[in-house]
Amino acid sequence: MRYSLRQLQIFRAVAQGLSYTRAAEALNLTQPAVFTQVRQLEAQIGSPLIERIGKRLYLTAAGEAVQAAARTVLQEIERLDMELAEMRGMVRGRLRLAVVSTAKYDIPARLGVFCAAHPGIDVALTVTNREAVLERFAANEDDLYVLGTPPESLGAEAVRFAENPLVLVAPPDHALARQAGLSAADVARWPFLMREAGSGTRIATEQFFAAQGVPLTVRMELGANEAIKQAVIAGLGLAVLSRGTVELELRHGLLAVLDLRGFPLRRHWYVAWPQGKRLSVAAQAFVDVLTA
Ligand code: PGA
C-alpha cells in the first residue's frame, strides 16, 4: 500500500471541515504538519485531492473518493479496536450519533444511562434537522441516527424505541384553548409558526393538514423548536411540536395543548443505521440501551 492509515485519518479530518487549521486542532498537530501529510498523500496517490479557490478549500473528485474510502476504512478499524477491547473485557471506543433536533429533548437522558454503564465510551453527538441527518446517513458519517420516521429510500435498518407524539400548542389564554373537538379548518384560520424546510416536524404537520385538504397560513418560519415555543408563548401563532419539547412549558402553564381532532399525531423515535453495516460494540450497546 502506498499510504498509511495515519494519512487517511489526517485527510479525513481536513476533508470533513475543509480546513487545515481545524484538522490540526482536532488532531493535536501543527497546521504545517497536516498540510505536508496531505501533500504527501496526494503525491503518493498521484492526483490532487484538495484545491483552493479563493479562500475556500474544495475536494476534487479524487478527494471525494478518498474521503469516502477513508471513512469506511477508519470506521472498520475503530470497530476492530472496540471488538478487541471487548475481548479483553472492556467496552471502550467512540460512539458517533446524529439525531434530529427534536430528539435532543429525549436522547440526553438515555445517553446518561448509557455513559454510566459504559464509562469507557466517548460519545460524539451531532444535532441537526431531518434533512441534514439523512445527508449524514447517506454519507455514512456516524454509527447511528435517531429520527422520527426511518429513512425511506436509503436502505436502512431501523428500530422503534419510544413514543413521540406531536401536539398543537397555543398560549393558555388563546380563544381555542377552551374548545373541544376542533377541526383542522378551525385551527387553520389562525396563523401558524413552522420549523424550517427539511424538518421532520414540519413534514408531519404539512402531511396532516394536506390530508385534511386544509391549507395553513404560515406566519413565520423558525429554525429551532425553542424559538417556536417562545414565539407561541408571545402570541405570534399556533405550532405543532413534539410533546417532549414542551413538557416544562405545559407543566408551568406557559402553553396549552389544543384539542384538535386527529391529534396528538402518533409518532415514534427510531434508531437507524445503513443496511448491512456491522455495528460497533459501542453502537450495539447503545441500541441495547434504547430498546431495553
Ligand atoms: P426535526 O425532526 O427535529 O427535523 O423536526 C423531528 C422528527 O423527525 O420527528
PDB file of C-alpha atoms and ligand atoms in Angstrom:
ATOM      1  CA  MET A   1       0.000   0.000   0.000  1.00  0.00           C
ATOM      2  CA  ARG A   2       1.298   3.431  -0.883  1.00  0.00           C
ATOM      3  CA  TYR A   3      -0.244   5.355   2.008  1.00  0.00           C
ATOM      4  CA  SER A   4      -0.816   4.901   5.694  1.00  0.00           C
ATOM      5  CA  LEU A   5      -3.839   4.856   7.976  1.00  0.00           C
ATOM      6  CA  ARG A   6      -2.458   7.944   9.679  1.00  0.00           C
ATOM      7  CA  GLN A   7      -2.500   9.805   6.372  1.00  0.00           C
ATOM      8  CA  LEU A   8      -6.088   8.742   5.768  1.00  0.00           C
ATOM      9  CA  GLN A   9      -7.001   9.880   9.276  1.00  0.00           C
ATOM     10  CA  ILE A  10      -5.424  13.293   8.700  1.00  0.00           C
ATOM     11  CA  PHE A  11      -7.045  13.616   5.290  1.00  0.00           C
ATOM     12  CA  ARG A  12     -10.456  12.669   6.723  1.00  0.00           C
ATOM     13  CA  ALA A  13     -10.157  15.431   9.311  1.00  0.00           C
ATOM     14  CA  VAL A  14      -9.232  18.033   6.681  1.00  0.00           C
ATOM     15  CA  ALA A  15     -11.947  16.875   4.276  1.00  0.00           C
ATOM     16  CA  GLN A  16     -14.613  16.919   6.991  1.00  0.00           C
ATOM     17  CA  GLY A  17     -14.162  20.549   7.976  1.00  0.00           C
ATOM     18  CA  LEU A  18     -12.446  21.722   4.759  1.00  0.00           C
ATOM     19  CA  SER A  19      -9.825  23.411   6.899  1.00  0.00           C
ATOM     20  CA  TYR A  20      -6.192  22.566   7.653  1.00  0.00           C
ATOM     21  CA  THR A  21      -6.308  24.648  10.827  1.00  0.00           C
ATOM     22  CA  ARG A  22      -9.360  22.918  12.299  1.00  0.00           C
ATOM     23  CA  ALA A  23      -7.985  19.496  11.386  1.00  0.00           C
ATOM     24  CA  ALA A  24      -4.690  20.385  13.088  1.00  0.00           C
ATOM     25  CA  GLU A  25      -6.553  21.455  16.246  1.00  0.00           C
ATOM     26  CA  ALA A  26      -8.665  18.317  16.278  1.00  0.00           C
ATOM     27  CA  LEU A  27      -5.638  16.057  15.843  1.00  0.00           C
ATOM     28  CA  ASN A  28      -3.307  17.992  18.112  1.00  0.00           C
ATOM     29  CA  LEU A  29      -0.846  18.630  15.292  1.00  0.00           C
ATOM     30  CA  THR A  30       0.563  21.788  13.786  1.00  0.00           C
ATOM     31  CA  GLN A  31      -1.044  23.202  10.658  1.00  0.00           C
ATOM     32  CA  PRO A  32       2.126  22.764   8.529  1.00  0.00           C
ATOM     33  CA  ALA A  33       2.380  19.107   9.618  1.00  0.00           C
ATOM     34  CA  VAL A  34      -1.202  18.478   8.461  1.00  0.00           C
ATOM     35  CA  PHE A  35      -0.563  20.323   5.202  1.00  0.00           C
ATOM     36  CA  THR A  36       2.586  18.279   4.493  1.00  0.00           C
ATOM     37  CA  GLN A  37       0.813  14.987   5.170  1.00  0.00           C
ATOM     38  CA  VAL A  38      -1.961  15.855   2.722  1.00  0.00           C
ATOM     39  CA  ARG A  39       0.593  16.931   0.067  1.00  0.00           C
ATOM     40  CA  GLN A  40       2.456  13.624   0.531  1.00  0.00           C
ATOM     41  CA  LEU A  41      -0.780  11.653   0.236  1.00  0.00           C
ATOM     42  CA  GLU A  42      -1.558  13.495  -2.992  1.00  0.00           C
ATOM     43  CA  ALA A  43       1.926  12.714  -4.331  1.00  0.00           C
ATOM     44  CA  GLN A  44       1.539   9.033  -3.443  1.00  0.00           C
ATOM     45  CA  ILE A  45      -1.907   8.811  -4.992  1.00  0.00           C
ATOM     46  CA  GLY A  46      -0.796  10.789  -7.994  1.00  0.00           C
ATOM     47  CA  SER A  47      -3.593  13.344  -8.151  1.00  0.00           C
ATOM     48  CA  PRO A  48      -4.687  16.425  -6.235  1.00  0.00           C
ATOM     49  CA  LEU A  49      -7.282  15.768  -3.555  1.00  0.00           C
ATOM     50  CA  ILE A  50      -7.952  19.308  -2.362  1.00  0.00           C
ATOM     51  CA  GLU A  51      -7.958  22.547  -4.298  1.00  0.00           C
ATOM     52  CA  ARG A  52      -8.102  26.086  -3.089  1.00  0.00           C
ATOM     53  CA  ILE A  53     -10.310  28.531  -4.950  1.00  0.00           C
ATOM     54  CA  GLY A  54     -10.097  31.967  -3.419  1.00  0.00           C
ATOM     55  CA  LYS A  55     -10.151  31.465   0.332  1.00  0.00           C
ATOM     56  CA  ARG A  56     -12.092  28.181   0.276  1.00  0.00           C
ATOM     57  CA  LEU A  57     -10.940  24.600   0.021  1.00  0.00           C
ATOM     58  CA  TYR A  58     -12.793  22.123  -2.198  1.00  0.00           C
ATOM     59  CA  LEU A  59     -12.440  18.365  -2.586  1.00  0.00           C
ATOM     60  CA  THR A  60     -11.611  17.170  -6.078  1.00  0.00           C
ATOM     61  CA  ALA A  61     -13.439  14.108  -7.439  1.00  0.00           C
ATOM     62  CA  ALA A  62     -10.442  12.006  -6.316  1.00  0.00           C
ATOM     63  CA  GLY A  63     -10.603  13.748  -2.922  1.00  0.00           C
ATOM     64  CA  GLU A  64     -14.241  12.757  -2.509  1.00  0.00           C
ATOM     65  CA  ALA A  65     -13.456   9.140  -3.403  1.00  0.00           C
ATOM     66  CA  VAL A  66     -10.582   9.068  -0.893  1.00  0.00           C
ATOM     67  CA  GLN A  67     -12.779  10.690   1.762  1.00  0.00           C
ATOM     68  CA  ALA A  68     -15.489   8.018   1.357  1.00  0.00           C
ATOM     69  CA  ALA A  69     -12.937   5.186   1.451  1.00  0.00           C
ATOM     70  CA  ALA A  70     -11.105   6.735   4.440  1.00  0.00           C
ATOM     71  CA  ARG A  71     -14.371   6.910   6.351  1.00  0.00           C
ATOM     72  CA  THR A  72     -15.158   3.248   5.707  1.00  0.00           C
ATOM     73  CA  VAL A  73     -11.640   2.011   6.460  1.00  0.00           C
ATOM     74  CA  LEU A  74     -11.254   4.074   9.649  1.00  0.00           C
ATOM     75  CA  GLN A  75     -14.705   3.110  10.945  1.00  0.00           C
ATOM     76  CA  GLU A  76     -13.808  -0.538  10.376  1.00  0.00           C
ATOM     77  CA  ILE A  77     -10.521  -0.097  12.290  1.00  0.00           C
ATOM     78  CA  GLU A  78     -12.338   1.638  15.155  1.00  0.00           C
ATOM     79  CA  ARG A  79     -14.842  -1.224  15.187  1.00  0.00           C
ATOM     80  CA  LEU A  80     -11.978  -3.721  15.346  1.00  0.00           C
ATOM     81  CA  ASP A  81     -10.343  -1.825  18.227  1.00  0.00           C
ATOM     82  CA  MET A  82     -13.599  -1.976  20.139  1.00  0.00           C
ATOM     83  CA  GLU A  83     -14.025  -5.677  19.463  1.00  0.00           C
ATOM     84  CA  LEU A  84     -10.508  -6.376  20.689  1.00  0.00           C
ATOM     85  CA  ALA A  85     -11.098  -4.240  23.778  1.00  0.00           C
ATOM     86  CA  GLU A  86     -14.293  -6.157  24.432  1.00  0.00           C
ATOM     87  CA  MET A  87     -12.392  -9.455  24.208  1.00  0.00           C
ATOM     88  CA  ARG A  88     -10.164  -8.075  26.957  1.00  0.00           C
ATOM     89  CA  GLY A  89     -13.301  -7.452  28.998  1.00  0.00           C
ATOM     90  CA  MET A  90     -13.584  -3.703  28.402  1.00  0.00           C
ATOM     91  CA  VAL A  91     -16.065  -1.794  26.336  1.00  0.00           C
ATOM     92  CA  ARG A  92     -14.256   1.263  25.096  1.00  0.00           C
ATOM     93  CA  GLY A  93     -14.217   3.339  21.989  1.00  0.00           C
ATOM     94  CA  ARG A  94     -16.265   6.024  20.370  1.00  0.00           C
ATOM     95  CA  LEU A  95     -19.951   6.303  19.514  1.00  0.00           C
ATOM     96  CA  ARG A  96     -20.885   8.760  16.767  1.00  0.00           C
ATOM     97  CA  LEU A  97     -24.525   9.684  16.939  1.00  0.00           C
ATOM     98  CA  ALA A  98     -26.528  12.044  14.698  1.00  0.00           C
ATOM     99  CA  VAL A  99     -30.005  12.927  15.930  1.00  0.00           C
ATOM    100  CA  VAL A 100     -32.776  15.194  14.621  1.00  0.00           C
ATOM    101  CA  SER A 101     -33.103  18.450  16.563  1.00  0.00           C
ATOM    102  CA  THR A 102     -36.320  17.400  18.285  1.00  0.00           C
ATOM    103  CA  ALA A 103     -34.660  14.292  19.706  1.00  0.00           C
ATOM    104  CA  LYS A 104     -32.317  16.420  21.813  1.00  0.00           C
ATOM    105  CA  TYR A 105     -35.073  16.502  24.418  1.00  0.00           C
ATOM    106  CA  ASP A 106     -35.108  12.716  24.595  1.00  0.00           C
ATOM    107  CA  ILE A 107     -31.641  11.385  23.834  1.00  0.00           C
ATOM    108  CA  PRO A 108     -29.507  13.042  26.563  1.00  0.00           C
ATOM    109  CA  ALA A 109     -31.318  11.185  29.372  1.00  0.00           C
ATOM    110  CA  ARG A 110     -30.750   7.900  27.548  1.00  0.00           C
ATOM    111  CA  LEU A 111     -27.114   8.828  26.932  1.00  0.00           C
ATOM    112  CA  GLY A 112     -26.803   9.416  30.666  1.00  0.00           C
ATOM    113  CA  VAL A 113     -27.832   5.815  31.328  1.00  0.00           C
ATOM    114  CA  PHE A 114     -25.540   4.577  28.558  1.00  0.00           C
ATOM    115  CA  CYS A 115     -22.463   6.539  29.682  1.00  0.00           C
ATOM    116  CA  ALA A 116     -22.924   5.453  33.293  1.00  0.00           C
ATOM    117  CA  ALA A 117     -22.975   1.808  32.167  1.00  0.00           C
ATOM    118  CA  HIS A 118     -20.066   2.240  29.695  1.00  0.00           C
ATOM    119  CA  PRO A 119     -17.675   4.872  31.059  1.00  0.00           C
ATOM    120  CA  GLY A 120     -15.002   3.849  28.518  1.00  0.00           C
ATOM    121  CA  ILE A 121     -17.022   5.059  25.545  1.00  0.00           C
ATOM    122  CA  ASP A 122     -16.725   8.642  24.263  1.00  0.00           C
ATOM    123  CA  VAL A 123     -19.812   9.983  22.578  1.00  0.00           C
ATOM    124  CA  ALA A 124     -19.837  12.481  19.715  1.00  0.00           C
ATOM    125  CA  LEU A 125     -23.392  13.792  19.316  1.00  0.00           C
ATOM    126  CA  THR A 126     -24.487  15.808  16.270  1.00  0.00           C
ATOM    127  CA  VAL A 127     -27.879  17.527  16.490  1.00  0.00           C
ATOM    128  CA  THR A 128     -29.393  18.832  13.260  1.00  0.00           C
ATOM    129  CA  ASN A 129     -32.646  18.641  11.297  1.00  0.00           C
ATOM    130  CA  ARG A 130     -34.021  15.619   9.488  1.00  0.00           C
ATOM    131  CA  GLU A 131     -32.723  16.570   6.070  1.00  0.00           C
ATOM    132  CA  ALA A 132     -29.180  17.047   7.372  1.00  0.00           C
ATOM    133  CA  VAL A 133     -29.349  13.778   9.349  1.00  0.00           C
ATOM    134  CA  LEU A 134     -30.356  11.984   6.137  1.00  0.00           C
ATOM    135  CA  GLU A 135     -27.371  13.521   4.326  1.00  0.00           C
ATOM    136  CA  ARG A 136     -25.063  12.246   7.074  1.00  0.00           C
ATOM    137  CA  PHE A 137     -26.751   8.842   6.835  1.00  0.00           C
ATOM    138  CA  ALA A 138     -26.194   8.692   3.056  1.00  0.00           C
ATOM    139  CA  ALA A 139     -22.519   9.618   3.544  1.00  0.00           C
ATOM    140  CA  ASN A 140     -22.112   7.029   6.343  1.00  0.00           C
ATOM    141  CA  GLU A 141     -20.701   9.681   8.700  1.00  0.00           C
ATOM    142  CA  ASP A 142     -21.934   8.272  12.020  1.00  0.00           C
ATOM    143  CA  ASP A 143     -22.605   4.953  13.738  1.00  0.00           C
ATOM    144  CA  LEU A 144     -26.290   5.542  14.464  1.00  0.00           C
ATOM    145  CA  TYR A 145     -29.036   8.002  13.555  1.00  0.00           C
ATOM    146  CA  VAL A 146     -32.160   8.929  15.516  1.00  0.00           C
ATOM    147  CA  LEU A 147     -35.188  10.159  13.559  1.00  0.00           C
ATOM    148  CA  GLY A 148     -38.974  10.471  13.752  1.00  0.00           C
ATOM    149  CA  THR A 149     -39.509   8.181  10.744  1.00  0.00           C
ATOM    150  CA  PRO A 150     -36.990   5.720   9.309  1.00  0.00           C
ATOM    151  CA  PRO A 151     -35.012   6.883   6.244  1.00  0.00           C
ATOM    152  CA  GLU A 152     -37.358   5.704   3.482  1.00  0.00           C
ATOM    153  CA  SER A 153     -35.261   5.258   0.397  1.00  0.00           C
ATOM    154  CA  LEU A 154     -31.767   4.874   1.822  1.00  0.00           C
ATOM    155  CA  GLY A 155     -31.684   1.173   2.697  1.00  0.00           C
ATOM    156  CA  ALA A 156     -31.871   1.346   6.471  1.00  0.00           C
ATOM    157  CA  GLU A 157     -32.308  -0.966   9.401  1.00  0.00           C
ATOM    158  CA  ALA A 158     -34.477   0.851  11.912  1.00  0.00           C
ATOM    159  CA  VAL A 159     -35.719   0.002  15.389  1.00  0.00           C
ATOM    160  CA  ARG A 160     -38.545   1.873  17.087  1.00  0.00           C
ATOM    161  CA  PHE A 161     -37.736   2.677  20.701  1.00  0.00           C
ATOM    162  CA  ALA A 162     -40.099   5.326  22.110  1.00  0.00           C
ATOM    163  CA  GLU A 163     -43.265   7.312  21.505  1.00  0.00           C
ATOM    164  CA  ASN A 164     -43.000  10.810  20.062  1.00  0.00           C
ATOM    165  CA  PRO A 165     -46.498  12.353  19.904  1.00  0.00           C
ATOM    166  CA  LEU A 166     -46.875  15.717  18.165  1.00  0.00           C
ATOM    167  CA  VAL A 167     -49.242  18.244  19.755  1.00  0.00           C
ATOM    168  CA  LEU A 168     -50.754  21.546  18.664  1.00  0.00           C
ATOM    169  CA  VAL A 169     -49.894  24.291  21.157  1.00  0.00           C
ATOM    170  CA  ALA A 170     -51.151  27.801  21.892  1.00  0.00           C
ATOM    171  CA  PRO A 171     -50.894  30.255  24.786  1.00  0.00           C
ATOM    172  CA  PRO A 172     -53.232  29.113  27.614  1.00  0.00           C
ATOM    173  CA  ASP A 173     -55.494  32.180  27.171  1.00  0.00           C
ATOM    174  CA  HIS A 174     -55.997  31.547  23.441  1.00  0.00           C
ATOM    175  CA  ALA A 175     -59.608  31.545  22.172  1.00  0.00           C
ATOM    176  CA  LEU A 176     -59.283  27.923  21.020  1.00  0.00           C
ATOM    177  CA  ALA A 177     -57.775  26.687  24.283  1.00  0.00           C
ATOM    178  CA  ARG A 178     -61.155  26.041  25.907  1.00  0.00           C
ATOM    179  CA  GLN A 179     -62.814  24.376  22.892  1.00  0.00           C
ATOM    180  CA  ALA A 180     -63.108  20.613  22.488  1.00  0.00           C
ATOM    181  CA  GLY A 181     -63.015  18.634  19.229  1.00  0.00           C
ATOM    182  CA  LEU A 182     -61.535  21.354  16.990  1.00  0.00           C
ATOM    183  CA  SER A 183     -61.373  20.588  13.263  1.00  0.00           C
ATOM    184  CA  ALA A 184     -58.366  21.250  11.025  1.00  0.00           C
ATOM    185  CA  ALA A 185     -60.344  24.097   9.418  1.00  0.00           C
ATOM    186  CA  ASP A 186     -60.998  25.680  12.865  1.00  0.00           C
ATOM    187  CA  VAL A 187     -57.318  25.892  13.690  1.00  0.00           C
ATOM    188  CA  ALA A 188     -56.151  26.783  10.161  1.00  0.00           C
ATOM    189  CA  ARG A 189     -57.901  30.157  10.498  1.00  0.00           C
ATOM    190  CA  TRP A 190     -55.110  31.182  12.866  1.00  0.00           C
ATOM    191  CA  PRO A 191     -51.553  31.942  11.792  1.00  0.00           C
ATOM    192  CA  PHE A 192     -49.058  29.122  12.223  1.00  0.00           C
ATOM    193  CA  LEU A 193     -45.384  29.081  13.132  1.00  0.00           C
ATOM    194  CA  MET A 194     -43.388  26.452  11.258  1.00  0.00           C
ATOM    195  CA  ARG A 195     -39.993  24.851  11.540  1.00  0.00           C
ATOM    196  CA  GLU A 196     -37.571  25.319   8.619  1.00  0.00           C
ATOM    197  CA  ALA A 197     -37.835  23.253   5.416  1.00  0.00           C
ATOM    198  CA  GLY A 198     -36.171  19.882   5.942  1.00  0.00           C
ATOM    199  CA  SER A 199     -37.569  19.490   9.470  1.00  0.00           C
ATOM    200  CA  GLY A 200     -39.343  16.202  10.209  1.00  0.00           C
ATOM    201  CA  THR A 201     -41.867  18.004  12.446  1.00  0.00           C
ATOM    202  CA  ARG A 202     -42.730  20.305   9.573  1.00  0.00           C
ATOM    203  CA  ILE A 203     -43.130  17.429   7.106  1.00  0.00           C
ATOM    204  CA  ALA A 204     -45.522  15.630   9.501  1.00  0.00           C
ATOM    205  CA  THR A 205     -47.545  18.839  10.083  1.00  0.00           C
ATOM    206  CA  GLU A 206     -47.836  19.581   6.372  1.00  0.00           C
ATOM    207  CA  GLN A 207     -48.869  15.999   5.638  1.00  0.00           C
ATOM    208  CA  PHE A 208     -51.619  16.134   8.271  1.00  0.00           C
ATOM    209  CA  PHE A 209     -53.186  19.373   7.002  1.00  0.00           C
ATOM    210  CA  ALA A 210     -52.746  18.363   3.337  1.00  0.00           C
ATOM    211  CA  ALA A 211     -54.592  15.097   4.067  1.00  0.00           C
ATOM    212  CA  GLN A 212     -57.466  17.164   5.549  1.00  0.00           C
ATOM    213  CA  GLY A 213     -57.438  19.391   2.449  1.00  0.00           C
ATOM    214  CA  VAL A 214     -56.873  22.461   4.627  1.00  0.00           C
ATOM    215  CA  PRO A 215     -54.152  24.960   3.670  1.00  0.00           C
ATOM    216  CA  LEU A 216     -52.213  26.587   6.525  1.00  0.00           C
ATOM    217  CA  THR A 217     -51.246  30.232   6.792  1.00  0.00           C
ATOM    218  CA  VAL A 218     -47.613  30.234   7.848  1.00  0.00           C
ATOM    219  CA  ARG A 219     -46.836  33.485   9.563  1.00  0.00           C
ATOM    220  CA  MET A 220     -43.245  32.781  10.379  1.00  0.00           C
ATOM    221  CA  GLU A 221     -40.636  30.117   9.763  1.00  0.00           C
ATOM    222  CA  LEU A 222     -38.208  29.492  12.624  1.00  0.00           C
ATOM    223  CA  GLY A 223     -35.168  27.237  12.633  1.00  0.00           C
ATOM    224  CA  ALA A 224     -35.496  25.789  16.140  1.00  0.00           C
ATOM    225  CA  ASN A 225     -38.109  24.283  18.454  1.00  0.00           C
ATOM    226  CA  GLU A 226     -37.018  26.668  21.212  1.00  0.00           C
ATOM    227  CA  ALA A 227     -37.633  29.724  19.020  1.00  0.00           C
ATOM    228  CA  ILE A 228     -41.063  28.401  18.047  1.00  0.00           C
ATOM    229  CA  LYS A 229     -42.013  27.846  21.687  1.00  0.00           C
ATOM    230  CA  GLN A 230     -41.046  31.376  22.648  1.00  0.00           C
ATOM    231  CA  ALA A 231     -42.957  32.787  19.662  1.00  0.00           C
ATOM    232  CA  VAL A 232     -46.107  30.799  20.555  1.00  0.00           C
ATOM    233  CA  ILE A 233     -45.860  31.992  24.172  1.00  0.00           C
ATOM    234  CA  ALA A 234     -45.555  35.552  22.821  1.00  0.00           C
ATOM    235  CA  GLY A 235     -48.854  35.067  20.953  1.00  0.00           C
ATOM    236  CA  LEU A 236     -47.401  35.087  17.440  1.00  0.00           C
ATOM    237  CA  GLY A 237     -49.215  31.944  16.309  1.00  0.00           C
ATOM    238  CA  LEU A 238     -50.014  28.267  16.822  1.00  0.00           C
ATOM    239  CA  ALA A 239     -47.496  25.495  16.283  1.00  0.00           C
ATOM    240  CA  VAL A 240     -47.204  21.739  16.095  1.00  0.00           C
ATOM    241  CA  LEU A 241     -44.364  20.468  18.234  1.00  0.00           C
ATOM    242  CA  SER A 242     -43.203  17.190  19.677  1.00  0.00           C
ATOM    243  CA  ARG A 243     -44.729  16.855  23.126  1.00  0.00           C
ATOM    244  CA  GLY A 244     -41.296  16.147  24.562  1.00  0.00           C
ATOM    245  CA  THR A 245     -40.138  19.657  23.622  1.00  0.00           C
ATOM    246  CA  VAL A 246     -42.908  21.408  25.604  1.00  0.00           C
ATOM    247  CA  GLU A 247     -43.186  19.344  28.795  1.00  0.00           C
ATOM    248  CA  LEU A 248     -41.815  22.116  31.019  1.00  0.00           C
ATOM    249  CA  GLU A 249     -43.944  24.882  29.472  1.00  0.00           C
ATOM    250  CA  LEU A 250     -47.102  22.754  29.818  1.00  0.00           C
ATOM    251  CA  ARG A 251     -46.283  21.981  33.435  1.00  0.00           C
ATOM    252  CA  HIS A 252     -45.731  25.654  34.220  1.00  0.00           C
ATOM    253  CA  GLY A 253     -48.854  26.826  32.391  1.00  0.00           C
ATOM    254  CA  LEU A 254     -46.998  28.774  29.701  1.00  0.00           C
ATOM    255  CA  LEU A 255     -48.544  26.759  26.879  1.00  0.00           C
ATOM    256  CA  ALA A 256     -51.715  24.724  26.369  1.00  0.00           C
ATOM    257  CA  VAL A 257     -52.377  21.738  24.098  1.00  0.00           C
ATOM    258  CA  LEU A 258     -55.323  22.332  21.748  1.00  0.00           C
ATOM    259  CA  ASP A 259     -57.911  19.589  21.319  1.00  0.00           C
ATOM    260  CA  LEU A 260     -57.593  19.112  17.553  1.00  0.00           C
ATOM    261  CA  ARG A 261     -59.323  16.023  16.102  1.00  0.00           C
ATOM    262  CA  GLY A 262     -56.711  13.544  14.837  1.00  0.00           C
ATOM    263  CA  PHE A 263     -54.184  14.864  17.365  1.00  0.00           C
ATOM    264  CA  PRO A 264     -51.859  14.085  19.027  1.00  0.00           C
ATOM    265  CA  LEU A 265     -50.192  12.771  15.892  1.00  0.00           C
ATOM    266  CA  ARG A 266     -48.859   9.358  16.829  1.00  0.00           C
ATOM    267  CA  ARG A 267     -45.173   9.227  16.006  1.00  0.00           C
ATOM    268  CA  HIS A 268     -42.190   7.343  17.352  1.00  0.00           C
ATOM    269  CA  TRP A 269     -38.471   7.614  17.687  1.00  0.00           C
ATOM    270  CA  TYR A 270     -36.378   5.279  15.587  1.00  0.00           C
ATOM    271  CA  VAL A 271     -32.714   4.428  15.772  1.00  0.00           C
ATOM    272  CA  ALA A 272     -31.384   3.584  12.313  1.00  0.00           C
ATOM    273  CA  TRP A 273     -28.204   2.576  10.522  1.00  0.00           C
ATOM    274  CA  PRO A 274     -27.318   1.649   6.938  1.00  0.00           C
ATOM    275  CA  GLN A 275     -28.460  -1.850   5.946  1.00  0.00           C
ATOM    276  CA  GLY A 276     -25.626  -4.342   6.104  1.00  0.00           C
ATOM    277  CA  LYS A 277     -23.407  -2.118   8.261  1.00  0.00           C
ATOM    278  CA  ARG A 278     -21.779  -4.089  11.055  1.00  0.00           C
ATOM    279  CA  LEU A 279     -22.430  -2.192  14.258  1.00  0.00           C
ATOM    280  CA  SER A 280     -19.505  -1.420  16.523  1.00  0.00           C
ATOM    281  CA  VAL A 281     -19.580  -2.728  20.075  1.00  0.00           C
ATOM    282  CA  ALA A 282     -20.444   0.783  21.294  1.00  0.00           C
ATOM    283  CA  ALA A 283     -23.235   1.225  18.739  1.00  0.00           C
ATOM    284  CA  GLN A 284     -24.758  -2.154  19.579  1.00  0.00           C
ATOM    285  CA  ALA A 285     -24.554  -1.330  23.291  1.00  0.00           C
ATOM    286  CA  PHE A 286     -26.415   1.949  22.674  1.00  0.00           C
ATOM    287  CA  VAL A 287     -29.124   0.215  20.609  1.00  0.00           C
ATOM    288  CA  ASP A 288     -29.495  -2.213  23.532  1.00  0.00           C
ATOM    289  CA  VAL A 289     -29.951   0.702  25.977  1.00  0.00           C
ATOM    290  CA  LEU A 290     -32.535   2.345  23.692  1.00  0.00           C
ATOM    291  CA  THR A 291     -34.585  -0.794  23.267  1.00  0.00           C
ATOM    292  CA  ALA A 292     -34.243  -2.151  26.814  1.00  0.00           C
TER     293      ALA A 292
HETATM  294  P1  PGA B   1     -36.954  17.618  13.217  1.00  0.00           P
HETATM  295  O1  PGA B   1     -37.341  16.061  13.189  1.00  0.00           O
HETATM  296  O2  PGA B   1     -36.278  17.909  14.525  1.00  0.00           O
HETATM  297  O3  PGA B   1     -36.080  17.756  11.983  1.00  0.00           O
HETATM  298  O4  PGA B   1     -38.237  18.387  13.075  1.00  0.00           O
HETATM  299  C1  PGA B   1     -38.264  15.550  14.063  1.00  0.00           C
HETATM  300  C2  PGA B   1     -38.825  14.234  13.545  1.00  0.00           C
HETATM  301  O5  PGA B   1     -38.322  13.673  12.565  1.00  0.00           O
HETATM  302  O6  PGA B   1     -39.806  13.803  14.189  1.00  0.00           O
END
